[in-house]
Structures are given as structure tokens and as C-alpha cells.
mmCIF file of C-alpha atoms in Angstrom:
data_model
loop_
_atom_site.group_PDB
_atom_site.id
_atom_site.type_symbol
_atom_site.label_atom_id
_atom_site.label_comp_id
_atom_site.label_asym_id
_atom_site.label_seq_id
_atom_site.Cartn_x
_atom_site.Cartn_y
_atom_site.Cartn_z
ATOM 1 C CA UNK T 1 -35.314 -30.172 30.191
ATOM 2 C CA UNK T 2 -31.686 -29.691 29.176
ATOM 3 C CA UNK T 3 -30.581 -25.924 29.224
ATOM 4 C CA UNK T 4 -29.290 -24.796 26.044
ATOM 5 C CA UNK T 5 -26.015 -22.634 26.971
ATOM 6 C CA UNK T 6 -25.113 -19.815 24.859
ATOM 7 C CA UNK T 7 -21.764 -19.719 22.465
ATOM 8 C CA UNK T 8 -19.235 -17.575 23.434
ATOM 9 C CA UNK T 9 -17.322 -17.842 20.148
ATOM 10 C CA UNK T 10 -16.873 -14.828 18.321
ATOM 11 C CA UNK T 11 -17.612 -14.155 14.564
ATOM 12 C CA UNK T 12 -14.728 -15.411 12.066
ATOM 13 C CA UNK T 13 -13.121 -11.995 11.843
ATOM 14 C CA UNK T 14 -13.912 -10.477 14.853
ATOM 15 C CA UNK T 15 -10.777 -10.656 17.175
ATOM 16 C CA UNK T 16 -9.137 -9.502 13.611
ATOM 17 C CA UNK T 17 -10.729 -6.686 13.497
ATOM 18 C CA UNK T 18 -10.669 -5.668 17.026
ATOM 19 C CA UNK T 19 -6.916 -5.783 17.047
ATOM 20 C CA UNK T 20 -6.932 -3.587 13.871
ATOM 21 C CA UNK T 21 -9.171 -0.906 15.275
ATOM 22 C CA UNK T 22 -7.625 -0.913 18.638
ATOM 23 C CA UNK T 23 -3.942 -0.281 17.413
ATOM 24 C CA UNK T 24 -5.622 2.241 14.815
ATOM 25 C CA UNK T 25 -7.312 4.152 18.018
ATOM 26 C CA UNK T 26 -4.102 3.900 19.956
ATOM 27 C CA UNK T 27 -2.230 5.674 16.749
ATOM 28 C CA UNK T 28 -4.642 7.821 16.224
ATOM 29 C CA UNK T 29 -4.430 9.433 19.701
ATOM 30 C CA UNK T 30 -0.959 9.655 19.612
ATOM 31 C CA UNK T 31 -0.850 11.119 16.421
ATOM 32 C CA UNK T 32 -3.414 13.580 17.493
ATOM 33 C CA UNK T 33 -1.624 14.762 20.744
ATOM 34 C CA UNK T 34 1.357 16.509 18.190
ATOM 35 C CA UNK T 35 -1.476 18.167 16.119
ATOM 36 C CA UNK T 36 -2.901 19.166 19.741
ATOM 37 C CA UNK T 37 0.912 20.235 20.490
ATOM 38 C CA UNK T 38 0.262 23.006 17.648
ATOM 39 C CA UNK T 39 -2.635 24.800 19.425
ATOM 40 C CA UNK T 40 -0.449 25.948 22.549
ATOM 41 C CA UNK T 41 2.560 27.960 23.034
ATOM 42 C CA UNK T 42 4.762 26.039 24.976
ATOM 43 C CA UNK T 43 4.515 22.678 23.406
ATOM 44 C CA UNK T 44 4.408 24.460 19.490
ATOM 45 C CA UNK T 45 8.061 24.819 19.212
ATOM 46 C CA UNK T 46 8.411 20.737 20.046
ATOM 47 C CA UNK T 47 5.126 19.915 18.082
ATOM 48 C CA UNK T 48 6.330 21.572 14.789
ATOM 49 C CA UNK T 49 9.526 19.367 14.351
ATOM 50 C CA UNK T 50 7.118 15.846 14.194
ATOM 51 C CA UNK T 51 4.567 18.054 11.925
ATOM 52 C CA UNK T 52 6.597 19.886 9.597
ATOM 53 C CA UNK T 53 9.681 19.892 7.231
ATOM 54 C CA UNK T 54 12.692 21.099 9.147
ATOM 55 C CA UNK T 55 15.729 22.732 7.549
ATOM 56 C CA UNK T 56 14.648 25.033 5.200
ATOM 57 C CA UNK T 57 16.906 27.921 3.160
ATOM 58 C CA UNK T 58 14.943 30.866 1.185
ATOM 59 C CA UNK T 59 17.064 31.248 -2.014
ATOM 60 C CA UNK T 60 16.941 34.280 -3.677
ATOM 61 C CA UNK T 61 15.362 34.732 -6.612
ATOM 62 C CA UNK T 62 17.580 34.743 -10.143
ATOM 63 C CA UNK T 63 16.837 35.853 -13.440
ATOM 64 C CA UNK T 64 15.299 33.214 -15.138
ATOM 65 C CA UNK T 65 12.625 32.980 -11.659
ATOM 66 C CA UNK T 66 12.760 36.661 -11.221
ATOM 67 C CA UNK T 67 8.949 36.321 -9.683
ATOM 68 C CA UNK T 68 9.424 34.932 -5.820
ATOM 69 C CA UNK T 69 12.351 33.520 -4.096
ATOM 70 C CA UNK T 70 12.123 29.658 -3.630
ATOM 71 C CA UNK T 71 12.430 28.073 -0.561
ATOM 72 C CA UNK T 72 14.166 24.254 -0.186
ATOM 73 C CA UNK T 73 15.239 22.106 1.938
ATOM 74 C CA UNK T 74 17.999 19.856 3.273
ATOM 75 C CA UNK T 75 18.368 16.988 5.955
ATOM 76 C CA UNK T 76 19.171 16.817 9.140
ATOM 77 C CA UNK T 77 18.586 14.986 12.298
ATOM 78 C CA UNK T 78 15.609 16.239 13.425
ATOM 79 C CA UNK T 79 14.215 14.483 10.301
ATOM 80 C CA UNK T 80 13.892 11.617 12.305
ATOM 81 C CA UNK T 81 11.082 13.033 14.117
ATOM 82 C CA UNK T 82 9.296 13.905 11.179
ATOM 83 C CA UNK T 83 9.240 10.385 9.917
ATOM 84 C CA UNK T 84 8.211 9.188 13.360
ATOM 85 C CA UNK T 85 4.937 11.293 12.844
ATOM 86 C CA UNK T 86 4.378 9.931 9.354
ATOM 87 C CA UNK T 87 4.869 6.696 10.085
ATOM 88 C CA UNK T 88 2.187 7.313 12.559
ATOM 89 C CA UNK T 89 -0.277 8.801 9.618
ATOM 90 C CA UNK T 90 0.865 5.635 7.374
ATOM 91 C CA UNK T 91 -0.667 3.657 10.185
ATOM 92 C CA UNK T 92 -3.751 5.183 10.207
ATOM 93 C CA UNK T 93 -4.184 5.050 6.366
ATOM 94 C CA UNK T 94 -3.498 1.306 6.530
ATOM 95 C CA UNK T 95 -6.309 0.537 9.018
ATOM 96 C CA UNK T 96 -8.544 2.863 7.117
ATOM 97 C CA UNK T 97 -7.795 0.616 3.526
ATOM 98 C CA UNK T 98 -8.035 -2.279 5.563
ATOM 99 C CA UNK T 99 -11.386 -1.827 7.462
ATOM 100 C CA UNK T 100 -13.542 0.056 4.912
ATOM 101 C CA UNK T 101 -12.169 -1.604 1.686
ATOM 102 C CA UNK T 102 -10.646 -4.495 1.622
ATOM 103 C CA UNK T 103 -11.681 -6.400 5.106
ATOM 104 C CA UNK T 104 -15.648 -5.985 2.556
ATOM 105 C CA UNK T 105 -14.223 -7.234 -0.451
ATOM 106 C CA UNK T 106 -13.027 -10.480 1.850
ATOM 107 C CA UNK T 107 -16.183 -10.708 3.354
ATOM 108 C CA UNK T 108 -18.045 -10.828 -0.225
ATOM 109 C CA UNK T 109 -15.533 -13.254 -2.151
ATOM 110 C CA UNK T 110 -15.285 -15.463 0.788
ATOM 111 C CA UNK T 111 -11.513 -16.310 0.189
ATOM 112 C CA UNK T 112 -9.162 -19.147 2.043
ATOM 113 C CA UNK T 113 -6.675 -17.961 4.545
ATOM 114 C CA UNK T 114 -3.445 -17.992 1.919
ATOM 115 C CA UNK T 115 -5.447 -15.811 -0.399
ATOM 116 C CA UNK T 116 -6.976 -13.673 2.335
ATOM 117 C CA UNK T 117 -3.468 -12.647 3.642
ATOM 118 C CA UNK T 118 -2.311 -12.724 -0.325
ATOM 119 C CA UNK T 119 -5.346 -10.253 -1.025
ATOM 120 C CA UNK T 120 -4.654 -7.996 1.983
ATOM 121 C CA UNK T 121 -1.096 -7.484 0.914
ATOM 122 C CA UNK T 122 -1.522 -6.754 -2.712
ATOM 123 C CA UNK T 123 -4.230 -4.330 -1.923
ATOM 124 C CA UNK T 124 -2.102 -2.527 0.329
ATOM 125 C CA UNK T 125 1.006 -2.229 -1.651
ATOM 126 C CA UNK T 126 -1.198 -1.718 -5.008
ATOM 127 C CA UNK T 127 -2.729 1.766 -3.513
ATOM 128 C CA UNK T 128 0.452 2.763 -2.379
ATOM 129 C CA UNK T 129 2.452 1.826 -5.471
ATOM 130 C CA UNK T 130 -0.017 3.764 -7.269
ATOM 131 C CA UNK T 131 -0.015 6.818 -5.224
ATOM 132 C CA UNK T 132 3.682 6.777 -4.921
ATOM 133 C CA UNK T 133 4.342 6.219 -8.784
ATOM 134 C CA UNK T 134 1.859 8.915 -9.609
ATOM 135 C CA UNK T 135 3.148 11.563 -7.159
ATOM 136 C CA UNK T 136 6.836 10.794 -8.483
ATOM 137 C CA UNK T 137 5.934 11.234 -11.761
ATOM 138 C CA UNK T 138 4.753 14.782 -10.415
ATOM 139 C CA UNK T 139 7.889 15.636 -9.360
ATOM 140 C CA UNK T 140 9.345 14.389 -12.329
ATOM 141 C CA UNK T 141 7.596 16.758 -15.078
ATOM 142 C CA UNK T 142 7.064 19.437 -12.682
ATOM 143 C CA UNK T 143 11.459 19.843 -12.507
ATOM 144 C CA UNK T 144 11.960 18.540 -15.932
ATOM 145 C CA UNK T 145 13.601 15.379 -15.495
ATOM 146 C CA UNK T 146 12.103 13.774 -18.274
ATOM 147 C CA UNK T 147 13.558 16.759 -20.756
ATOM 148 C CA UNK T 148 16.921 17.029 -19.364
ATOM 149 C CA UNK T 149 18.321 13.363 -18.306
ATOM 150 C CA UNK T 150 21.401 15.005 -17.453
ATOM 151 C CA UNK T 151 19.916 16.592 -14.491
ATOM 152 C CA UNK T 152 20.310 13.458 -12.538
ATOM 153 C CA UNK T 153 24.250 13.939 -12.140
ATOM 154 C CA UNK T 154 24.741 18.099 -13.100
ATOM 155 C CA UNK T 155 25.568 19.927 -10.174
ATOM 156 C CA UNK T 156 26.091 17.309 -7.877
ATOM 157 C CA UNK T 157 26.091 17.562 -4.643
ATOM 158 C CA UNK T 158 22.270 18.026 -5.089
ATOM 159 C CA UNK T 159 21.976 18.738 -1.489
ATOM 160 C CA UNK T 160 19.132 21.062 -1.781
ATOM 161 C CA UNK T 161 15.899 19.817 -2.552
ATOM 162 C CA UNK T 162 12.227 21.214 -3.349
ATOM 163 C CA UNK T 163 9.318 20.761 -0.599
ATOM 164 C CA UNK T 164 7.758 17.924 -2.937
ATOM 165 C CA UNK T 165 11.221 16.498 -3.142
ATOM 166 C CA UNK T 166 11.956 16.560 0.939
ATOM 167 C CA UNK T 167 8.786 15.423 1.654
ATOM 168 C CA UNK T 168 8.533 12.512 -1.227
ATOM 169 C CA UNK T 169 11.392 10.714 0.701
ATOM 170 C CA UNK T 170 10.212 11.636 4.171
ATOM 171 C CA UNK T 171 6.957 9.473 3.316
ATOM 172 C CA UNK T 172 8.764 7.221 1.307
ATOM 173 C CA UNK T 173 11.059 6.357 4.647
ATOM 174 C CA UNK T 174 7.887 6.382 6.612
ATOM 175 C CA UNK T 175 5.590 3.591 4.578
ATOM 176 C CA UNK T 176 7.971 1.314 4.684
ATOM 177 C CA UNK T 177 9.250 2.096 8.855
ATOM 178 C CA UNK T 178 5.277 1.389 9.366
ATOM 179 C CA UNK T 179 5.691 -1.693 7.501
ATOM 180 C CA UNK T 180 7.781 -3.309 10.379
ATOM 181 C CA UNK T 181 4.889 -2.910 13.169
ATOM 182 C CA UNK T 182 2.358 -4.267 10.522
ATOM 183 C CA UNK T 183 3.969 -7.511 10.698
ATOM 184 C CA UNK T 184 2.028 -7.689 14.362
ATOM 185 C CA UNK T 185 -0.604 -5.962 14.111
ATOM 186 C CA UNK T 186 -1.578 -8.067 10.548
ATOM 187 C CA UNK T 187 -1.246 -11.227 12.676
ATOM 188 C CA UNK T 188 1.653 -12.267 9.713
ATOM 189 C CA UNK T 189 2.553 -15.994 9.670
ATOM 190 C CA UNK T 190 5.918 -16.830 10.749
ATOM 191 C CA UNK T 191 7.044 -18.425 7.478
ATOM 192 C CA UNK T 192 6.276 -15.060 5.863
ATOM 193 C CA UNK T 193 7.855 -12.653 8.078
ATOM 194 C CA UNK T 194 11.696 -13.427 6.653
ATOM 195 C CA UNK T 195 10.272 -12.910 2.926
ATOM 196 C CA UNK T 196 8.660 -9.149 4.140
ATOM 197 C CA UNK T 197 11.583 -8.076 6.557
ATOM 198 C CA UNK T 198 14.289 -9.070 3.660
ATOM 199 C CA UNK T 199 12.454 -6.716 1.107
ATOM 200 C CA UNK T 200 11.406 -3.982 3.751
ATOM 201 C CA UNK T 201 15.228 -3.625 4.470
ATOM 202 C CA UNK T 202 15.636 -3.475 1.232
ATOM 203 C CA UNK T 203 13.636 -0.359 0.383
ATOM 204 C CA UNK T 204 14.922 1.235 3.476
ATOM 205 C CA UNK T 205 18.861 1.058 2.019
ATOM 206 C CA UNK T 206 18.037 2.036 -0.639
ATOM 207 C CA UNK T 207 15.669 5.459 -0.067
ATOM 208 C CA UNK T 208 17.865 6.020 2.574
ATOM 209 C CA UNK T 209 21.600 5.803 0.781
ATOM 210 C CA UNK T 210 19.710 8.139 -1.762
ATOM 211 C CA UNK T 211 18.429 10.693 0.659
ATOM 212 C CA UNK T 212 21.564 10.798 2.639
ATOM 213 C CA UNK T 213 24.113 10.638 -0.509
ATOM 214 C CA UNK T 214 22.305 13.195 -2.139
ATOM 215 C CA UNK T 215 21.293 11.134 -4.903
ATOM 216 C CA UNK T 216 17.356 12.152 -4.299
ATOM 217 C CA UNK T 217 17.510 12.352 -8.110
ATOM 218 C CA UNK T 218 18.473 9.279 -9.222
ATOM 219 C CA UNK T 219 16.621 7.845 -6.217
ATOM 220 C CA UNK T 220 13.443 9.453 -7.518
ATOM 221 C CA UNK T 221 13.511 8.280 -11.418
ATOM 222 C CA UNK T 222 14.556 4.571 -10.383
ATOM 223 C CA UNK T 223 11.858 4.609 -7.507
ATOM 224 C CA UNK T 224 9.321 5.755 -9.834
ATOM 225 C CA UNK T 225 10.021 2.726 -12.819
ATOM 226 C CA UNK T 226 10.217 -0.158 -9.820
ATOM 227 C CA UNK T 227 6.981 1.449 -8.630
ATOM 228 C CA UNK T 228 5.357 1.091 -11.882
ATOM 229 C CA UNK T 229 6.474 -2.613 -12.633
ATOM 230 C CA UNK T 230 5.307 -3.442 -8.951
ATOM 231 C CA UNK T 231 1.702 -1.831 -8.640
ATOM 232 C CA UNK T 232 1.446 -3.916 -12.049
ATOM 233 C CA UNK T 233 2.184 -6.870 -10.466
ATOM 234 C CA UNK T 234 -0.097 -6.697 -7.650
ATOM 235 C CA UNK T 235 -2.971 -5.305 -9.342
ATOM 236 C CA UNK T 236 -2.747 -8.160 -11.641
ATOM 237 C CA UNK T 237 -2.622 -10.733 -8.766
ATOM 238 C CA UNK T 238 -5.307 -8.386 -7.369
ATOM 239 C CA UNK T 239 -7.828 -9.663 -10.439
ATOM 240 C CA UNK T 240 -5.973 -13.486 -10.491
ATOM 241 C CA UNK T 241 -8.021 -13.510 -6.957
ATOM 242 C CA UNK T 242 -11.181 -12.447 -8.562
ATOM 243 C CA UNK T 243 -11.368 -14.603 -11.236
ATOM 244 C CA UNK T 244 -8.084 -17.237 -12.061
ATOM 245 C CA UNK T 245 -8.682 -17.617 -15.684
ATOM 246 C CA UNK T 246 -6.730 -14.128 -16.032
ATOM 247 C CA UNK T 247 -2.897 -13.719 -17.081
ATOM 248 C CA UNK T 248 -2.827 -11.902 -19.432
ATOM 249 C CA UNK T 249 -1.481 -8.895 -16.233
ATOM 250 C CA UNK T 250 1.020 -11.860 -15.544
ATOM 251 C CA UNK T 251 2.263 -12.223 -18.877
ATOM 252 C CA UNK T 252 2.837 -8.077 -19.218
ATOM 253 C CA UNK T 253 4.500 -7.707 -15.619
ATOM 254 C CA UNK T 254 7.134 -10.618 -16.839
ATOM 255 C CA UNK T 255 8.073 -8.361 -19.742
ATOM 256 C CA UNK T 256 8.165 -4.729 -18.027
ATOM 257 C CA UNK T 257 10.427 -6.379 -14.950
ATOM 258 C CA UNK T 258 13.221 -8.029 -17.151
ATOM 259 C CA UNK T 259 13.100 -4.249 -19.297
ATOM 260 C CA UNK T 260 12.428 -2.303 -15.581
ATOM 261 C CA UNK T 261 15.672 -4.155 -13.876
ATOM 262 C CA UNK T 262 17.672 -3.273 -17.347
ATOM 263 C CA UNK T 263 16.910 0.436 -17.225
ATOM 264 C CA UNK T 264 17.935 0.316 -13.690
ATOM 265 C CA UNK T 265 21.206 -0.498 -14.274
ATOM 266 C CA UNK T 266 21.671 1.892 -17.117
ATOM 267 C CA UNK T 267 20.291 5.114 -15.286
ATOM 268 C CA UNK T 268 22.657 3.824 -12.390
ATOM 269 C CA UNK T 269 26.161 3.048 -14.859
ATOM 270 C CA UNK T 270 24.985 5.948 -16.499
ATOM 271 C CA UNK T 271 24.879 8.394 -13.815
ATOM 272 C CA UNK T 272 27.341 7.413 -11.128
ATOM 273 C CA UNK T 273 29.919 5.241 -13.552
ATOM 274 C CA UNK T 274 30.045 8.421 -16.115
ATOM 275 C CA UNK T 275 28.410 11.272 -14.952
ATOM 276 C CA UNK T 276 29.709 11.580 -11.093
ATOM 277 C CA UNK T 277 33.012 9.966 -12.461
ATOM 278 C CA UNK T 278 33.694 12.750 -15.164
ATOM 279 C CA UNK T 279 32.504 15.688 -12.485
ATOM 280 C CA UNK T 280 35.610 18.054 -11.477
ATOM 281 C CA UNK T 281 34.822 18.004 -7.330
ATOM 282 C CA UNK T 282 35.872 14.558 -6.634
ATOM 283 C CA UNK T 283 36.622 15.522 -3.134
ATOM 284 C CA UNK T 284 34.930 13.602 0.183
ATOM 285 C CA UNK T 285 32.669 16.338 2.047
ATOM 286 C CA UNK T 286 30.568 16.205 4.679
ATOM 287 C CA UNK T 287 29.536 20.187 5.109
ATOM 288 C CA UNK T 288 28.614 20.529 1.500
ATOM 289 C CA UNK T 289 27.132 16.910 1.396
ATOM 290 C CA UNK T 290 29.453 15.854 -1.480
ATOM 291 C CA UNK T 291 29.773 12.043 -1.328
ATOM 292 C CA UNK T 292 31.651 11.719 -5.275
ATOM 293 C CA UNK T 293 34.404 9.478 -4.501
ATOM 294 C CA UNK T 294 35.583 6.057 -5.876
ATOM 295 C CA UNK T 295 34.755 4.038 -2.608
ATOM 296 C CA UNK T 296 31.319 5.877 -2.925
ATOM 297 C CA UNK T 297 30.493 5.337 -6.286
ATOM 298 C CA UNK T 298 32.123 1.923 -6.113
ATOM 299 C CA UNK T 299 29.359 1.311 -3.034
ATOM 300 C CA UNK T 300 26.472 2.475 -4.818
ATOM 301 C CA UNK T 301 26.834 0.557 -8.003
ATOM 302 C CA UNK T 302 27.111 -2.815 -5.764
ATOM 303 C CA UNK T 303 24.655 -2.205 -3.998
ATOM 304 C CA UNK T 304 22.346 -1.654 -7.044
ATOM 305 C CA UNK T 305 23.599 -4.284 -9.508
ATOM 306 C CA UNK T 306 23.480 -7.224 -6.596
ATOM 307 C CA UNK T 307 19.973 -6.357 -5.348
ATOM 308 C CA UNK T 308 18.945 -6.509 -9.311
ATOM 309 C CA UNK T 309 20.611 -9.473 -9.277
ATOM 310 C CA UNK T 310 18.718 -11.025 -6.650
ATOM 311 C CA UNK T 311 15.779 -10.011 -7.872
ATOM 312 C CA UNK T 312 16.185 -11.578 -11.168
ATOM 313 C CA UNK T 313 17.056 -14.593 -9.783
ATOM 314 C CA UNK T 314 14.168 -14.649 -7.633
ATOM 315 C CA UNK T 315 11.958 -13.901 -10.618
ATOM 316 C CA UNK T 316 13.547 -17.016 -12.500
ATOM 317 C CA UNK T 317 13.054 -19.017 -10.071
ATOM 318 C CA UNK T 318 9.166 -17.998 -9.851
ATOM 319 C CA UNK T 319 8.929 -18.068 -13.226
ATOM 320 C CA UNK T 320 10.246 -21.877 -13.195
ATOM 321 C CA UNK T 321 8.419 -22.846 -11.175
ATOM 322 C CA UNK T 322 4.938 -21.452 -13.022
ATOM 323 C CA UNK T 323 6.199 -23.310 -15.802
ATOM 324 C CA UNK T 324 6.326 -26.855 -14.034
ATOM 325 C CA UNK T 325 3.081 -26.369 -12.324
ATOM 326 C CA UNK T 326 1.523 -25.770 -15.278
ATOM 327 C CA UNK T 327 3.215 -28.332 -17.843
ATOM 328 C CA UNK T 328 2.336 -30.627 -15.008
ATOM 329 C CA UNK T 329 -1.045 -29.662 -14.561
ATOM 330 C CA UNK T 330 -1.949 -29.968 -18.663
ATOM 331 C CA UNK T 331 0.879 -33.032 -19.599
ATOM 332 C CA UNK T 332 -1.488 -36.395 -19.427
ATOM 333 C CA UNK T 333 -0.934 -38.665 -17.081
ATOM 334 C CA UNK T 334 1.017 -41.946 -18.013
ATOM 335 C CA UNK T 335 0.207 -45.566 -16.797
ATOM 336 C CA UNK T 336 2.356 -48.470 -17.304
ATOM 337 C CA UNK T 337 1.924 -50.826 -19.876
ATOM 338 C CA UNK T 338 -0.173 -53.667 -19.192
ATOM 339 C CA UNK T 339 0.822 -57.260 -19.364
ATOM 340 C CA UNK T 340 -0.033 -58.424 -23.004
ATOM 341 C CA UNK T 341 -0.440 -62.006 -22.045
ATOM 342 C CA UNK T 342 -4.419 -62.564 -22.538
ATOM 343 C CA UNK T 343 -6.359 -61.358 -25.078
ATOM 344 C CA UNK T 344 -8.778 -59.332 -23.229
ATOM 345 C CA UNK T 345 -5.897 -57.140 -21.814
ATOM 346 C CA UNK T 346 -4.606 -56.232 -25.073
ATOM 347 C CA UNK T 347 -7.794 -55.295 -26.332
ATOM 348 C CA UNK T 348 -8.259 -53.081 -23.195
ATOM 349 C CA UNK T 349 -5.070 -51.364 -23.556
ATOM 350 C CA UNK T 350 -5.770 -50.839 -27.172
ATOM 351 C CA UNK T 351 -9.357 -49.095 -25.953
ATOM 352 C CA UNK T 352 -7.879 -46.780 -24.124
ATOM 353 C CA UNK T 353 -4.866 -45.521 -25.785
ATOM 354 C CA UNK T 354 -2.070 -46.614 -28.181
ATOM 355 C CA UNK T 355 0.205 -49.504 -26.480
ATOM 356 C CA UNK T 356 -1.623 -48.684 -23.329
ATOM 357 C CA UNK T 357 -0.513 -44.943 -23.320
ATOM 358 C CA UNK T 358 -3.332 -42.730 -22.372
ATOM 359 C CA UNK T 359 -4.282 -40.333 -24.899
ATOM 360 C CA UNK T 360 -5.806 -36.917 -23.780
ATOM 361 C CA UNK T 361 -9.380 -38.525 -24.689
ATOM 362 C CA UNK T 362 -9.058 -41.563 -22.695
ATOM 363 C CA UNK T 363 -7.798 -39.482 -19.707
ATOM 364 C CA UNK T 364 -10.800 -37.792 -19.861
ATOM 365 C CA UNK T 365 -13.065 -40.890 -20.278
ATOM 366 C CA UNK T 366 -11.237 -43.267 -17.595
ATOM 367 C CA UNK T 367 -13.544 -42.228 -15.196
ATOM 368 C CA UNK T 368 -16.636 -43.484 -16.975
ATOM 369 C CA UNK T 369 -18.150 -46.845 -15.242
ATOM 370 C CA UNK T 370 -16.950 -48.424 -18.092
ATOM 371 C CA UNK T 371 -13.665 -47.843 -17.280
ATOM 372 C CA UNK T 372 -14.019 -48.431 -13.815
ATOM 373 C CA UNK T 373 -15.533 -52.019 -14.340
ATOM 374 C CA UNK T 374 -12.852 -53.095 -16.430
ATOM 375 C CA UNK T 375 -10.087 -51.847 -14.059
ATOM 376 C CA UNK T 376 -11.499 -53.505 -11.042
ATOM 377 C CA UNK T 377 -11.663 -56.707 -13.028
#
């Protein structure tokens, strides 16, 4: 009798998984050895800069907040650290999404690799779009940016900022630092990882020139509208994977991201072309963290209006490219016209279509039998 040998081959997603939980463990111990750091007297004073917000200032309290003295914040090198320990946390999150939420949802909708990696991705960046835009918006009412729009370039240098403020950016810098090992531990394709490092960069520029520039309030209002227009987009593509009849999520995103890249350039004209330009300290810096000069300004407005730029043209080109697909997916296909020299062809041709030009009808009908005998003869 022939001995039956066991398969060694492991389930589909298993050596996925197990790379997922074993970076998660390995974070998750280091990330646990600073909390540990906390607990004991020698180690506290080192564990505390990775934990919590460094450089704080109590400012006394004035008339208007004659109640308690507020206490803010301002950067500094050892902010580095902190980020470090967040990017750790952001880690940890992103294995926790990924096992217990989405990793079931592939499991039950059984989807191809493209739209498995597709899937992952948008549920990632939806949850933290959504948690970012709604915390922002926090921030936002809480300091009355929305009442006074003037805020965003009045008393520049704005070099002190709240703890919701400080620590907005610090997670803000550490998502997208955690992005970069992701690209490994995700198993990315190759093709993909030029598209994810070019926009990863992107959002590190760009949180970063406003953090360090002092801009944190401009930075916040334009990070909150991209935010928006974004977790739009990938919740949408989120329910295009459920069910591909739906764009009508499509159709809305298209709109808000032409009107989202236009109020990006206005807040940005608005507040460093007039308001820092019209401010009386035009004077280069560093102890006071005031950054208003021409090269400066001159910087920041480049940067902003090229990467809307390319991201216009990148939508164009998307959206061109929709349109083709799909005018060639309903236009009916042509045949050439058939040689009129016997009877029986013409009457064939005339069957089917005017001149031998298939109508929608006879596209639909060509693969009868009928058709099919008539071809092959």
C-alpha cells in the first residue's frame, strides 16, 4: 500500500499573518520597555522624553483667562524621541486594524490579490483619515479658528502651541514615519513602493515645514480639508470593493478634490502672500522662531502650489483614463463590412445591423447559434 505523506503547505494567509504578529510582538515589547522605564528611578528621567511632550512653558494667567495659568509647548530636539515612541504605538494600532478587522473582512469577501492589497490600504488610511480629520476639527472649534480666520497669520511667530496642538503634529509626524517600515512588513509589491514612498515624503515636508516654520496653524486647517477629501475617497473605494455597481462616492470625491485643492491655495495666498507679507517683524530669527521673510514665504508658496499641481494632474490623468475604460467598455463593437458580392451576404449583413454595422441589439444577439452558424459558413 502506498503511504499517503502529509502536506506541509501552510494555509493561504498564514505566513502573512505570522509576519504581522511577529513584528507587532517585537514592537510591542519595545514599546513596553519605555512604559517599564517609568516605574524606576534611574531610567524615569530617560523614559519620560520617548513618553511625554517635552518643552513646556506655564504662562501666566491674563484677564480674559483669569481662572488657571495655561501651559504650552514648543519644539525642540528631543522631539525626535517622542515621535520614535509614537511611531512605535502607530505600529501597534496598524497590526491591531489589520488582524482583528480587516485580515476578517478578506477572509469573508474572498477578494483577488490587487484588491486584497487595494482593500488593506484604504482601510488603513480611511480610519486614520477619519480620526485625524475629526481630532483636527477639535482643535479647530476648541481655539476658534473657524470664527476668527485671521488667526492663522496674527501674531506670527506662533511658536507656542497648546498640548492638543504639540501633540496633533507629533502623531501626525509619527503615522506617516511608521508608514516607511510598513512597506516590509505589508509584503508591498515592488511596482507600488515608488507610488507610496513619493506621497509618504510628501506628507512628511509638508507637516514638518509647518511644525518647524511655525505655521502649525495653517498646517492644521489645510491638513484637516485634504483629510476630509481623502477619507472620502477611500471609504468610497472601500464600498466599490463590496459591491462595484457604486459611484455615486466617486462622483462626490471628484467634486470636493478640484474645490479641496482650490481652497488650498487660497488659505495659503491668503495667509503667507498677504497676511505674513503685510506683518511689521519681517526679520529672519531663529531664537524667537520667526521664519517671515521673502525667501521663506517665497519657499512655502512653491512648495504648496507645485504639489497641488501635481496632484491635479495626477487626478486628470485618473480621471482620463476612467473615462476611456468606460466609453470603451459600453461603445459597441464594430466589424468590417462584408463583401456585398452574393446575395446571401447582403442579406446577412442587413440581419445584423445597418450596412453591416452592429447595432447594440445585434451585439447582444451575435452569440446566438444562429449567428454562429452563419459566421462559420
Amino acid at each position: 500500500m502506498a503511504i499517503r505523506k502529509k502536506s506541509n503547505k501552510n494555509p493561504p494567509l498564514l505566513s502573512h499573518e505570522f509576519v504581522l504578529q511577529n513584528h507587532a510582538d517585537i514592537v510591542s515589547c519595545l514599546a513596553m520597555l519605555f512604559l517599564l522605564g517609568l516605574m524606576f528611578e534611574i531610567t524615569a528621567k530617560a523614559a519620560i522624553i520617548f513618553v511625554a511632550l517635552q518643552y513646556n512653558v506655564t504662562q501666566p494667567a491674563t484677564e480674559e483667562q483669569a481662572t488657571e495659568s495655561a501651559s504650552l509647548y514648543y519644539y525642540g530636539f528631543k522631539d525626535l524621541a517622542t515621535v520614535f515612541f509614537y511611531m512605535l504605538v502607530a505600529i501597534i494600532i496598524h497590526a491591531i486594524i489589520q488582524e482583528y478587522v480587516l485580515d476578517k473582512i478578506n477572509r469573508r469577501m474572498h477578494f483577488s490579490k490587487t484588491k486584497h492589497s487595494k482593500f488593506n490600504e484604504s482601510g488603513q488610511l480611511s480610519a486614520f483619515y477619519l480620526f485625524a480629520c475629526v481630532w483636527g476639527t477639535f482643535i479647530l472649534v476648541s481655539e476658534n479658528y473657524i470664527s476668527d480666520p485671521t488667526i492663522l497669520w496674527r501674531a506670527y511667530p506662533h511658536n507656542l502651541m497648546t498640548f492638543q496642538m504639540k501633540f496633533f503634529y507629533i502623531s501626525q509626524l509619527a503615522y506617516w514615519l511608521h508608514a516607511l517600515p510598513e512597506l516590509y512588513f505589508q509584503k508591498t509589491k515592488k511596482e507600488d513602493i515608488p507610488r507610496q514612498l513619493v506621497y509618504i515624503a510628501l506628507y512628511l515636508l509638508h507637516i514638518a515645514g509647518a511644525y518647524l516654520l511655525n505655521l502649525n496653524h495653517l498646517g492644521l486647517v489645510l491638513l484637516v480639508l485634504h483629510y476630509f477629501v481623502e477619507f472620502l475617497f477611500h471609504i468610497s473605494r472601500l464600498f466599490y470593493f463590496s459591491d462595484e455597481k457604486y459611484q455615486k462616492g466617486f462622483s462626490l470625491w471628484a467634486v470636493l478634490f478640484v474645490l479641496g485643492r482650490l481652497l488650498t491655495l487660497i488659505l495659503s495666498v491668503l495667509t503667507v502672500g498677504f497676511g505674513l507679507a503685510r506683518a511689521e517683524n519681517q526679520k529672519l530669527d531663529f531664537s524667537t522662531g520667526n521664519f517671515n521673510v521673502l525667501a521663506v514665504r517665497i519657499a512655502v508658496l512653491a512648495s504648496i502650489c507645485i504639489t497641488q499641481a501635481f496632484m491635479m494632474w495626477k487626478f486628470i490623468n485618473f480621471q482620463l483614463r476612467r473615462w476611456r475604460e468606460h466609453s470603451a467598455f459600453q461603445a459597441p463593437p464594430v466589424k468590417k463590412k462584408p463583401a456585398m458580392t452574393k446575395g446571401r451576404s447582403s442579406r446577412k449583413g442587413t440581419e445584423n445591423g445597418v450596412n453591416g454595422a452592429v447595432t447594440s441589439n445585434g451585439a447582444d444577439s451575435s452569440h446566438s447559434p444562429r449567428n454562429r452558424k452563419e459566421k462559420s459558413s
